[in-house]
XYZ file of C-alpha atoms in Angstrom:
107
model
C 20.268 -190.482 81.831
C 23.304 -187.878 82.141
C 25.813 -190.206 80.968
C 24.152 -190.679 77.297
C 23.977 -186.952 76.746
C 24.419 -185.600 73.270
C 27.077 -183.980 72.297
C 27.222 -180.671 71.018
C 27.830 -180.582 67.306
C 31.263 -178.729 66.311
C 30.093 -176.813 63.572
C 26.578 -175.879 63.136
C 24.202 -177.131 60.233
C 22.516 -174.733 57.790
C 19.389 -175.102 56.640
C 18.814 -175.389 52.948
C 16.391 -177.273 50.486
C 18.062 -177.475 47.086
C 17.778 -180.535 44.686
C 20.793 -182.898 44.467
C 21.563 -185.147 41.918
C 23.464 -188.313 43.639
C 24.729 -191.756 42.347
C 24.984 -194.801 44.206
C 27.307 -196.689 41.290
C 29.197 -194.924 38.474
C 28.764 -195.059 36.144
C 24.646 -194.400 36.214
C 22.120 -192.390 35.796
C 21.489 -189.826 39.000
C 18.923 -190.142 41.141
C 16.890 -186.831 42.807
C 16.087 -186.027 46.332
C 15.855 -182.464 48.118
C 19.078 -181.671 50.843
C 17.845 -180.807 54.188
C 20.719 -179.332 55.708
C 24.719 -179.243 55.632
C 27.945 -178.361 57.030
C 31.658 -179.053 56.667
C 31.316 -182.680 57.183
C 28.233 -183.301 55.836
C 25.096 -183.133 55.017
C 21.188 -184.550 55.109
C 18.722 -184.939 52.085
C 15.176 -186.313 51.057
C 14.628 -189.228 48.382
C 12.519 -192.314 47.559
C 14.778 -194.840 48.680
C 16.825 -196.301 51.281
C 20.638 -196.360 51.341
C 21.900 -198.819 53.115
C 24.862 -197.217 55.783
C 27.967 -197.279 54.681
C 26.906 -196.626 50.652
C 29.668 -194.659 49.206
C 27.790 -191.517 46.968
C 28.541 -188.933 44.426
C 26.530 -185.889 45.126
C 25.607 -183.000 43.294
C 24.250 -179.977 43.545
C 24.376 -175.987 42.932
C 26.145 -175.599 46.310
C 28.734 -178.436 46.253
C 29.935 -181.464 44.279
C 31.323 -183.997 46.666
C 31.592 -187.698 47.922
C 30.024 -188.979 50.716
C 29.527 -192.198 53.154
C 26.216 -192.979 54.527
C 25.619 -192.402 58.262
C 22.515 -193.258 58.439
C 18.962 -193.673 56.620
C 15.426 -193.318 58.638
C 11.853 -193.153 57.035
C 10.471 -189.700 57.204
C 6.302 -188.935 56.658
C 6.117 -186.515 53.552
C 3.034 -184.647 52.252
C 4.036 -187.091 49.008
C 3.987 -190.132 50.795
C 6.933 -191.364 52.795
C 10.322 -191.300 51.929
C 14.020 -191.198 53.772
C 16.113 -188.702 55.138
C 19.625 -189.794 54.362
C 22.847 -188.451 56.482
C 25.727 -188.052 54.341
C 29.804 -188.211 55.937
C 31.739 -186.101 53.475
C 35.013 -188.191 52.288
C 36.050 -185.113 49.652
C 33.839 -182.067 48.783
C 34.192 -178.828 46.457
C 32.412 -175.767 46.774
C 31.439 -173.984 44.187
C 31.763 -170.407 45.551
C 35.183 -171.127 47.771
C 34.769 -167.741 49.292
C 32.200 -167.086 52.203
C 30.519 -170.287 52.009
C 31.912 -170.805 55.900
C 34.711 -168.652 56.934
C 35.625 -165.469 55.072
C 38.629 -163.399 55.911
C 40.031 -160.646 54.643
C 43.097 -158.115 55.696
């Protein structure tokens, strides 16, 4: 059906599998999982539990350090068993190497 057509994504994803460290309360202990993939405005990751949408998180990482909303959560088939992708909204996020992590520009 034409008029349920995706729309193109403004800003590409890239592709990365790093561990993140995020927190659904704080303060707490961090829990593990495995990003997927990220951008500007988000991101996705791997982990043993479900988040319900709309969970605010801290995230970490080596990349980033940022907070997040939950878009989404959907059970994924692992070679570990199964476990659930999670798709993270950014609400704030730093980077830790500002320059060239998206745009770089020089004169």
């Amino acid at each position: 059906d034409a008029s349920r057509a995706v729309k193109p994504r403004s800003v590409d994803r890239i592709r990365k599998s790093v561990p993140v460290r995020y927190y659904t309360a704080w303060p707490a202990m961090p829990r593990l999982g495995r990003m997927i993939d990220f951008s500007p405005k988000g991101m996705r990751f791997l982990c043993g539990e479900e988040i319900e949408s709309g969970a605010v998180l801290k995230i970490s990482c080596s990349l980033f350090e940022a907070s997040g909303t939950v878009s989404y959560a959907s059970e994924e088939a692992a070679a570990r068993g199964e476990c659930y992708a999670i798709g993270v909204r950014f609400i704030a996020v730093r980077f830790a190497d500002a320059r060239g992590t998206f745009l770089s520009t020089s004169a």
